[in-house]
PDB file of C-alpha atoms in Angstrom:
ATOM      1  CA  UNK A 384     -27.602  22.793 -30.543  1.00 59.00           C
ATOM      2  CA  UNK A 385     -29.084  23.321 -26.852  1.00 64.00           C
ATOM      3  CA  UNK A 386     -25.302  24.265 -25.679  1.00 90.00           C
ATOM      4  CA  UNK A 387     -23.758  27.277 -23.593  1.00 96.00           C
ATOM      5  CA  UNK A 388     -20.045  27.394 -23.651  1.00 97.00           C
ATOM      6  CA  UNK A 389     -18.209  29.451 -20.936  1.00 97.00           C
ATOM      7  CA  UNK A 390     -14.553  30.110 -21.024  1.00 97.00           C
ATOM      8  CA  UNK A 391     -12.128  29.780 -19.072  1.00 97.00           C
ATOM      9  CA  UNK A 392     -13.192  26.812 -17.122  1.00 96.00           C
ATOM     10  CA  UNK A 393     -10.885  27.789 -14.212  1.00 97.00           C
ATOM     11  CA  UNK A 394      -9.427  31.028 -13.493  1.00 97.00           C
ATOM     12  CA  UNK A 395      -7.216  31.718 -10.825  1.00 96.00           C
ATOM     13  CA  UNK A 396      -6.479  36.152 -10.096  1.00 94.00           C
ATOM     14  CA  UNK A 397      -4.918  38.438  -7.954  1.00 92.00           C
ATOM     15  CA  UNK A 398      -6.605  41.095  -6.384  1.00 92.00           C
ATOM     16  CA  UNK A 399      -5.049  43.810  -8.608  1.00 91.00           C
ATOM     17  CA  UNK A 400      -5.447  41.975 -11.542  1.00 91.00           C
ATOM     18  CA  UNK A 401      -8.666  42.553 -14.828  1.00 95.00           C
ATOM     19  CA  UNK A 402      -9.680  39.760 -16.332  1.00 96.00           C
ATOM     20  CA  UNK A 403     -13.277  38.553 -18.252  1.00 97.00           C
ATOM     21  CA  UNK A 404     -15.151  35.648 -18.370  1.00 98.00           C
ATOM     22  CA  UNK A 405     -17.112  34.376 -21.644  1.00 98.00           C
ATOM     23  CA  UNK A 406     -20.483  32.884 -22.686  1.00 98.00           C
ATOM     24  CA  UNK A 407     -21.809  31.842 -25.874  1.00 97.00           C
ATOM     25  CA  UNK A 408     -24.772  30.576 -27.198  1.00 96.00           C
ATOM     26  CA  UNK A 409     -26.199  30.154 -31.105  1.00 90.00           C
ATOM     27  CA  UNK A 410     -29.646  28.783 -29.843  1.00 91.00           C
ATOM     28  CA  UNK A 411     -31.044  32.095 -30.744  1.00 90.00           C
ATOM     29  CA  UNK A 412     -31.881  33.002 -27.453  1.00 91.00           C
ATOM     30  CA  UNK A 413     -32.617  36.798 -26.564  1.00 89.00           C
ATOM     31  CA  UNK A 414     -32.496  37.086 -22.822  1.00 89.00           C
ATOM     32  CA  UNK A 415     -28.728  35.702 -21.290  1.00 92.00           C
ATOM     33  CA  UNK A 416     -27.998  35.511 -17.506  1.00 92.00           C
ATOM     34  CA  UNK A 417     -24.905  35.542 -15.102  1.00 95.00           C
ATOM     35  CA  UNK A 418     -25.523  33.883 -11.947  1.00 94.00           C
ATOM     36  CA  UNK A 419     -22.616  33.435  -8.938  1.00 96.00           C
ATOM     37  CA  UNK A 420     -22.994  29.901  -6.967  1.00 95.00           C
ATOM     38  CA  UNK A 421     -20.853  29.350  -3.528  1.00 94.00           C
ATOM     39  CA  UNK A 422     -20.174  26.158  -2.727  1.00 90.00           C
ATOM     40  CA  UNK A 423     -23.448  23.697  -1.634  1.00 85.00           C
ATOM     41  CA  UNK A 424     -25.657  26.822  -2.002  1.00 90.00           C
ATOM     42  CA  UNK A 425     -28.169  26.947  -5.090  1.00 91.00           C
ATOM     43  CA  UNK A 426     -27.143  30.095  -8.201  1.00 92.00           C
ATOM     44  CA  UNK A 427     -27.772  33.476  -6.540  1.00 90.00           C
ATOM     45  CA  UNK A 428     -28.939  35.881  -9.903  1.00 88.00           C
ATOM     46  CA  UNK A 429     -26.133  38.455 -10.954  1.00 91.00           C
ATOM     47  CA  UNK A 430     -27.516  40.006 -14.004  1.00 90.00           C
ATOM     48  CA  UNK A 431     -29.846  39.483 -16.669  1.00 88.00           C
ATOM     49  CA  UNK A 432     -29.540  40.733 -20.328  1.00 90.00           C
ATOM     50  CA  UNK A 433     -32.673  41.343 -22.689  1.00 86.00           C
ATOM     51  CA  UNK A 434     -32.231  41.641 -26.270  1.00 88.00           C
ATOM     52  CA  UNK A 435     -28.730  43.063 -25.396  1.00 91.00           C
ATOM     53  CA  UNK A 436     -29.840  44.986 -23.090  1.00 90.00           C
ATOM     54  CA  UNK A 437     -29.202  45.178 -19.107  1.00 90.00           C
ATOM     55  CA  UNK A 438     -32.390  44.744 -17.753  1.00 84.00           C
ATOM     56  CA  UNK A 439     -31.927  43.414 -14.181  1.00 81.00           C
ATOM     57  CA  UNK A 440     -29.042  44.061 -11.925  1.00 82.00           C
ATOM     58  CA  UNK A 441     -29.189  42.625  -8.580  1.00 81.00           C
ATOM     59  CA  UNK A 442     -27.347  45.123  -6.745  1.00 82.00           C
ATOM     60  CA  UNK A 443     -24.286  43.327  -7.919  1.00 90.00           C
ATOM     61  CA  UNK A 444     -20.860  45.614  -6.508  1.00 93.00           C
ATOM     62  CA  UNK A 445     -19.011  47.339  -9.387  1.00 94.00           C
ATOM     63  CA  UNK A 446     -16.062  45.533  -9.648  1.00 96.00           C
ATOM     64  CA  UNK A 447     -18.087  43.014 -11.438  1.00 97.00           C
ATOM     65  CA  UNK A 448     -19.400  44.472 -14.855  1.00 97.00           C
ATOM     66  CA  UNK A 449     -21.446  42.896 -17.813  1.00 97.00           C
ATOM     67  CA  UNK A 450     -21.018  43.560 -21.429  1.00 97.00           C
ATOM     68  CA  UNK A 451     -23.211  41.820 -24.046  1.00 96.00           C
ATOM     69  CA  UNK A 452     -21.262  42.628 -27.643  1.00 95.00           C
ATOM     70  CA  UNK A 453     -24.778  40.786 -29.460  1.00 93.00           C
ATOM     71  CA  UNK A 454     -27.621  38.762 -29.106  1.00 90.00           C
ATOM     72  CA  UNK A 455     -25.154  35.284 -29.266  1.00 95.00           C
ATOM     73  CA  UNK A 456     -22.157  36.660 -26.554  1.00 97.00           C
ATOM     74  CA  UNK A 457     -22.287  37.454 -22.677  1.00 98.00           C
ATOM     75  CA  UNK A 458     -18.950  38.896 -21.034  1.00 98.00           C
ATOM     76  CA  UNK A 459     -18.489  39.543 -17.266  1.00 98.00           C
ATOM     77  CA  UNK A 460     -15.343  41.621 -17.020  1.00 98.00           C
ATOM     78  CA  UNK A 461     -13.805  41.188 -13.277  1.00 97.00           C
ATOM     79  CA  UNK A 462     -11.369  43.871 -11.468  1.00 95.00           C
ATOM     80  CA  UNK A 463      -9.937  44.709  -8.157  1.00 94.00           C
ATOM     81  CA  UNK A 464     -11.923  41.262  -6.867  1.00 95.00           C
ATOM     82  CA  UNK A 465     -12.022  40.322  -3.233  1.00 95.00           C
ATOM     83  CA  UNK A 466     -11.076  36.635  -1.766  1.00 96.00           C
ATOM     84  CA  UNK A 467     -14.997  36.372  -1.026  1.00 96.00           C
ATOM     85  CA  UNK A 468     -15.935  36.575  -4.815  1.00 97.00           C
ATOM     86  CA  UNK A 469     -14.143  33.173  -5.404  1.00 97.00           C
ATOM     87  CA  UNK A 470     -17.157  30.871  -6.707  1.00 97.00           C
ATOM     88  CA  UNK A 471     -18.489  29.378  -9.605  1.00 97.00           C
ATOM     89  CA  UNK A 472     -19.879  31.672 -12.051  1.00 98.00           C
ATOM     90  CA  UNK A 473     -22.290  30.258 -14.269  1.00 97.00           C
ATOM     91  CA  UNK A 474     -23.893  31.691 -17.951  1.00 97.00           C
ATOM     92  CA  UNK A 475     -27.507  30.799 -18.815  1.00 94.00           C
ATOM     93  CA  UNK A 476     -29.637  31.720 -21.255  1.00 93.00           C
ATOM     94  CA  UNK A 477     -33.456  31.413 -22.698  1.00 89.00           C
ATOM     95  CA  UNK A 478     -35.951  32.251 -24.893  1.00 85.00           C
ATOM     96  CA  UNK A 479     -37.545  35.658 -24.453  1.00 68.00           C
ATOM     97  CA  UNK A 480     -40.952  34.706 -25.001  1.00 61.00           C
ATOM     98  CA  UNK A 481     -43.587  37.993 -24.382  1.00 47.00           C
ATOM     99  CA  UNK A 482     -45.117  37.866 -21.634  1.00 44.00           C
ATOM    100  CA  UNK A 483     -43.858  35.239 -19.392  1.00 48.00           C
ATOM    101  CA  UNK A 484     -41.066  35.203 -16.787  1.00 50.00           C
ATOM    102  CA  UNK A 485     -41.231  31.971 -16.604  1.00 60.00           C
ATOM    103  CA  UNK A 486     -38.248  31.130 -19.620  1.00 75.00           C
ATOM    104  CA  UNK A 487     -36.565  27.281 -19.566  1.00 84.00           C
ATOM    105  CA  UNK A 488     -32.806  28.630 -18.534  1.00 88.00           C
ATOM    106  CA  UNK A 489     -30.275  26.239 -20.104  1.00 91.00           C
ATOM    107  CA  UNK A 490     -27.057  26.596 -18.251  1.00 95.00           C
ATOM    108  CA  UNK A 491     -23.370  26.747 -19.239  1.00 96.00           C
ATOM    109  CA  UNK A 492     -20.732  24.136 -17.593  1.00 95.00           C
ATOM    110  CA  UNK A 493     -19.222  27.578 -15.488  1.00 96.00           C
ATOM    111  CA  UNK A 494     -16.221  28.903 -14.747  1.00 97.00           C
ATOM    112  CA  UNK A 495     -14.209  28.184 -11.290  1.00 96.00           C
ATOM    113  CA  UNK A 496     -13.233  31.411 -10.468  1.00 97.00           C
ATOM    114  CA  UNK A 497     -10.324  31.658  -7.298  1.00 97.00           C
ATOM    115  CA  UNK A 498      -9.680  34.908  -6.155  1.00 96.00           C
ATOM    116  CA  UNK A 499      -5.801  34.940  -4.118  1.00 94.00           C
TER     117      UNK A 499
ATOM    118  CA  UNK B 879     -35.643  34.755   3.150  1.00 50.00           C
ATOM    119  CA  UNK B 880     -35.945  31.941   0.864  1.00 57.00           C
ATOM    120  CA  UNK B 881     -38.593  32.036  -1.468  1.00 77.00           C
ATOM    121  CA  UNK B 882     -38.751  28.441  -2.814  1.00 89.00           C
ATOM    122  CA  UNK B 883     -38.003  26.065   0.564  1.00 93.00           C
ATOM    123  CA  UNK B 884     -36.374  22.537  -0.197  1.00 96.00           C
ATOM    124  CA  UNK B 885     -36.931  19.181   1.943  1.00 96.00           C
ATOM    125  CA  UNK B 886     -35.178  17.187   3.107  1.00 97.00           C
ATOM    126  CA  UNK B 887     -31.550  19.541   2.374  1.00 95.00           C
ATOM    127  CA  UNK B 888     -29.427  16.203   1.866  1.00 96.00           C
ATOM    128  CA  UNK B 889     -30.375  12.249   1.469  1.00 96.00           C
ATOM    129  CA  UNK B 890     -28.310   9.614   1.588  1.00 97.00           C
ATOM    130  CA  UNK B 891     -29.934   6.427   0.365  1.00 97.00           C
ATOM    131  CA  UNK B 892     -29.069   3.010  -1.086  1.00 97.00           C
ATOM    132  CA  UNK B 893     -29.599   1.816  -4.560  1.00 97.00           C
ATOM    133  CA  UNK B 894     -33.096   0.826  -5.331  1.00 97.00           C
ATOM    134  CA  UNK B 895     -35.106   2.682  -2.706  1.00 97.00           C
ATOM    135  CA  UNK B 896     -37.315   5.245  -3.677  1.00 97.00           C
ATOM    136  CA  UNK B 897     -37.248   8.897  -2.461  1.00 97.00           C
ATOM    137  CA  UNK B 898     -39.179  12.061  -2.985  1.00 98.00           C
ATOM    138  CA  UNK B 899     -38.042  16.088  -2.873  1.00 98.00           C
ATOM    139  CA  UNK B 900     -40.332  18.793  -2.004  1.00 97.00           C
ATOM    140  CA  UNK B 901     -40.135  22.329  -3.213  1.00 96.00           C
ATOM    141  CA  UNK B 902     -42.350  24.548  -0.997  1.00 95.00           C
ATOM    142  CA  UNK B 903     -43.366  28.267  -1.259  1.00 92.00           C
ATOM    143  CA  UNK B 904     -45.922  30.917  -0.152  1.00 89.00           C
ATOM    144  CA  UNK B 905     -45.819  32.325  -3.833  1.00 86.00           C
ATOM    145  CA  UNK B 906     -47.448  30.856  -6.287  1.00 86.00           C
ATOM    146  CA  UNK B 907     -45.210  30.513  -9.148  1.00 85.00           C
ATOM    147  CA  UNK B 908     -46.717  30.601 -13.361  1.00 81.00           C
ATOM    148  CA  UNK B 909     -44.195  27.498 -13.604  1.00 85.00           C
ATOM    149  CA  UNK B 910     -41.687  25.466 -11.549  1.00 90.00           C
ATOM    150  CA  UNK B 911     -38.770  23.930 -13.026  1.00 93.00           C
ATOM    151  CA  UNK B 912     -36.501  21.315 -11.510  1.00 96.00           C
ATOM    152  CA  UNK B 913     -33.015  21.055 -12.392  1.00 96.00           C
ATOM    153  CA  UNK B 914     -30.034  18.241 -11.486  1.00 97.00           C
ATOM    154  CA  UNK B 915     -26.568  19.717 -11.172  1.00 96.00           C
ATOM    155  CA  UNK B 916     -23.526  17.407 -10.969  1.00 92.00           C
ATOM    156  CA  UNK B 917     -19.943  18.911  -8.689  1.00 85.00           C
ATOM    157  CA  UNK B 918     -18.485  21.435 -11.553  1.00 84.00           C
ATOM    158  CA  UNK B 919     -20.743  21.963 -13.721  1.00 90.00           C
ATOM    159  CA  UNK B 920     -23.924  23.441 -14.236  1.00 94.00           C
ATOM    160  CA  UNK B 921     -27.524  22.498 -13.630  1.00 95.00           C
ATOM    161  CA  UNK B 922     -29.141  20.749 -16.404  1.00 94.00           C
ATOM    162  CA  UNK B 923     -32.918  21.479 -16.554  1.00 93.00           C
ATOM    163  CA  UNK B 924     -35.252  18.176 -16.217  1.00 95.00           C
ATOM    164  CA  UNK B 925     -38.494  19.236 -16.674  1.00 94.00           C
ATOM    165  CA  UNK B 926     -40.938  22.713 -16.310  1.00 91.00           C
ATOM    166  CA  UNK B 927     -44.468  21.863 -14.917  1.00 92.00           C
ATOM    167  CA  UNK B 928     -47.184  25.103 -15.858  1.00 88.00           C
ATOM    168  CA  UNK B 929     -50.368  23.593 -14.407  1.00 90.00           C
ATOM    169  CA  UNK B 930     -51.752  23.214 -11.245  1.00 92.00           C
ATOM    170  CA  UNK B 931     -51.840  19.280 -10.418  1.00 94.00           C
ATOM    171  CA  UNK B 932     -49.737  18.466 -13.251  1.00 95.00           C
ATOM    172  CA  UNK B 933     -47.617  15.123 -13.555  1.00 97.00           C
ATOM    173  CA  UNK B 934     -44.784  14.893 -15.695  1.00 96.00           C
ATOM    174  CA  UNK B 935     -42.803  11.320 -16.027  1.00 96.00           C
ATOM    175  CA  UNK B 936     -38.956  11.615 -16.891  1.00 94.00           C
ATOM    176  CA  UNK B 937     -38.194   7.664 -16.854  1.00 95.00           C
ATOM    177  CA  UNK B 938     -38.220   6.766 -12.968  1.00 97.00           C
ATOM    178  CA  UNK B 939     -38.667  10.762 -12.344  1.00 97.00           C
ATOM    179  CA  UNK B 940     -41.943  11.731 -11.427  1.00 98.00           C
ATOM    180  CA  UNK B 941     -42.733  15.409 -11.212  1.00 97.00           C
ATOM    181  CA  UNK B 942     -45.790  17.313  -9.778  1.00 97.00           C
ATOM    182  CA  UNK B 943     -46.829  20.528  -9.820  1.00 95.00           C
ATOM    183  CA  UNK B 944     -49.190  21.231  -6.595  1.00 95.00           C
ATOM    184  CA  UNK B 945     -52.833  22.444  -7.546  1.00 94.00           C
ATOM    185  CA  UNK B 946     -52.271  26.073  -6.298  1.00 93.00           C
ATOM    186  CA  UNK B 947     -49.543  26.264  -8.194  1.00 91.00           C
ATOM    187  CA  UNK B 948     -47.115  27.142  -5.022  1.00 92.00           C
ATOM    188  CA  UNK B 949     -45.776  23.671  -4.190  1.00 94.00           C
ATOM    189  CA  UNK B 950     -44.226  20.584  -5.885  1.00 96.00           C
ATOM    190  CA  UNK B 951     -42.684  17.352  -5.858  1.00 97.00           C
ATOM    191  CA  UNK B 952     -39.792  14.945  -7.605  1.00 98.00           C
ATOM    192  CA  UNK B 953     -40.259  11.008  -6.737  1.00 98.00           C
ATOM    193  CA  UNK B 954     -37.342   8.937  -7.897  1.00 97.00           C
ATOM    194  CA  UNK B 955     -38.430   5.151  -8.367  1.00 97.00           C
ATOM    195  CA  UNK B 956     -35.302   2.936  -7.599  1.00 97.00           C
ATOM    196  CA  UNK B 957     -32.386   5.279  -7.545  1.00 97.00           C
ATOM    197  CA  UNK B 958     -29.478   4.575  -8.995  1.00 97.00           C
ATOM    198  CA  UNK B 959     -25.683   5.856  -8.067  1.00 96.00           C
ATOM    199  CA  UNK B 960     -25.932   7.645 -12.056  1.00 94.00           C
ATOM    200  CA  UNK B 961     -29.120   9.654  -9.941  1.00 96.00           C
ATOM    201  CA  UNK B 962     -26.313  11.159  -7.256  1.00 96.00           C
ATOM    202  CA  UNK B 963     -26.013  15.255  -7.670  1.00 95.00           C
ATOM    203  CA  UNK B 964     -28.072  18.509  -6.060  1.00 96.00           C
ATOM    204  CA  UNK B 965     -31.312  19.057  -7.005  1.00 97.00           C
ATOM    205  CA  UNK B 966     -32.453  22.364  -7.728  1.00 96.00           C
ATOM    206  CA  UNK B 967     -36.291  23.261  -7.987  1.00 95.00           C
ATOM    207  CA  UNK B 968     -37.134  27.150  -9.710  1.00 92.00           C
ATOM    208  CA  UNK B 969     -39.837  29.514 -10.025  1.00 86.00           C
ATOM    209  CA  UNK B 970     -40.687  31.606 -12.694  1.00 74.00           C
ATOM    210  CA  UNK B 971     -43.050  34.408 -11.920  1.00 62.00           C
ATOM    211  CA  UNK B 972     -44.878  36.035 -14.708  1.00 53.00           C
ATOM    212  CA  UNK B 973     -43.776  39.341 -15.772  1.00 47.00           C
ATOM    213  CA  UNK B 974     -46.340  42.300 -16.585  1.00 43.00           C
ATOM    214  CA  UNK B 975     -44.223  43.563 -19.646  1.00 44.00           C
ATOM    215  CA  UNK B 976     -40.821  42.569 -20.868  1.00 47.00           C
ATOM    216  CA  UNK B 977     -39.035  45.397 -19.323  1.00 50.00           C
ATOM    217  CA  UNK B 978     -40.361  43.613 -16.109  1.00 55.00           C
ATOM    218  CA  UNK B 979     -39.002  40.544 -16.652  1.00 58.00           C
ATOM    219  CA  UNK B 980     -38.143  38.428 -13.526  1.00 63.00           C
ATOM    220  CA  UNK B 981     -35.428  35.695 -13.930  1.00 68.00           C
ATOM    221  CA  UNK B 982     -36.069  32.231 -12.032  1.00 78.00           C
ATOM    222  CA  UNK B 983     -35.509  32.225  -8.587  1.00 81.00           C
ATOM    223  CA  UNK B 984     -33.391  29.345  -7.065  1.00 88.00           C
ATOM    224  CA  UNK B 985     -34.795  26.627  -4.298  1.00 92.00           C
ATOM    225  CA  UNK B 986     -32.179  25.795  -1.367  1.00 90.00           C
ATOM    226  CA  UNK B 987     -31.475  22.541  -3.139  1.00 94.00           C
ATOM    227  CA  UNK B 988     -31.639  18.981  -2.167  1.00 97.00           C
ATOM    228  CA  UNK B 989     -28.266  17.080  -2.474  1.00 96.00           C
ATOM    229  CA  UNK B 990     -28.842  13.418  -3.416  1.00 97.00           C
ATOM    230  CA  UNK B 991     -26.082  10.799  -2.549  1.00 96.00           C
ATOM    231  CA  UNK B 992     -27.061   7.252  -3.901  1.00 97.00           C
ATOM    232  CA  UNK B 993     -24.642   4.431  -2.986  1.00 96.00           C
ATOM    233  CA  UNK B 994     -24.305   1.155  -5.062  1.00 94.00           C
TER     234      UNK B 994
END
């Protein structure tokens, strides 16, 4: 099983509104990544999570905030968004081999996030 | 700045001609990966070259790795429509420990438009 399954596939919020997006993976994997992808530009790195824990954050703002419940799930809970966070938000995740930084990233299908 | 530079940024060719994508940098990368990503989904990895002047074949993909290890190519023999999407090339840079972990880092991209 080489799949990553995001949910929702669309999502369509208010400003005011809290809402989460979901990854899984059962390839074992130990490091999981949320990127954020405008359109016709290539995935700009969010956050990366290493054996459950945060270990990069790319000065991503605060209204955007990752949770990883164990080593198989990857949640990106959204509030107070802005119109220019509408995007695709994609889930990724990889081996965590010692040593390397160089990990094959298999990506999830992403969600279509609108912000109105 | 960019770190990984893609050429040419969008190519519009008939099917059966042959085409090739370049993936340039100043930093020389421990591996270079090149993914194909279809509108609304995510990118699907192809193939990860590790050694200078390496050649991988993926069908009528060819893939290169330069021999500093900063540069590469994808030639596609006789494209076909099924070949259309954006082409992503990405660097993984080796990390001194795990807590130092880098993810990939994202080429511009190279959208590919085949017509029948």
């Amino acid at each position: 099983d080489t799949e990553v399954t995001q949910t929702p596939k669309h999502l369509v919020m208010g400003m005011t509104n809290k809402k989460s997006l979901k990854c899984e993976q059962h390839m074992g994997h130990r490091a999981m990544y949320w990127y954020k992808q405008k359109a016709k530009k290539p995935p700009e790195l969010m956050f990366v999570y290493s054996y459950e824990k945060l270990s990069i954050n790319e000065s991503v703002p605060s209204r955007f905030s990752p949770e990883c419940p164990n080593s198989s799930l990857l949640n990106l809970h959204l509030h107070a968004l802005q119109p220019e966070d509408s995007a695709l938000y994609l889930c990724a995740s990889s081996q965590h081999r010692t040593g390397t930084g160089d990990d094959e990233q298999y990506f999830g299908p992403g969600t279509r996030l609108t912000v109105t | 700045t960019q770190l990984l530079e893609q050429s040419p940024q969008f190519l519009s060719i008939q099917e059966g001609e042959n085409l090739t994508v370049y993936c340039n940098s100043s930093s020389v990368f421990s591996s270079l990966q090149w993914y194909r990503q279809e509108p609304g989904e995510g990118p699907v990895l192809l193939v990860t070259v590790v050694t200078g002047g390496e050649v991988k074949k993926l069908k009528r993909l060819t893939f290169q790795f330069g021999d500093a290890r900063k540069d590469s190519s994808l030639h596609i023999t006789a494209a076909q429509p099924g070949d259309t999407g954006l082409y992503l090339c990405a660097g993984g840079i080796r990390a001194q420990s795990n807590t130092g972990r880098r993810a990939l880092t994202f080429g511009s991209g190279t959208r590919l438009q085949v017509q029948p």
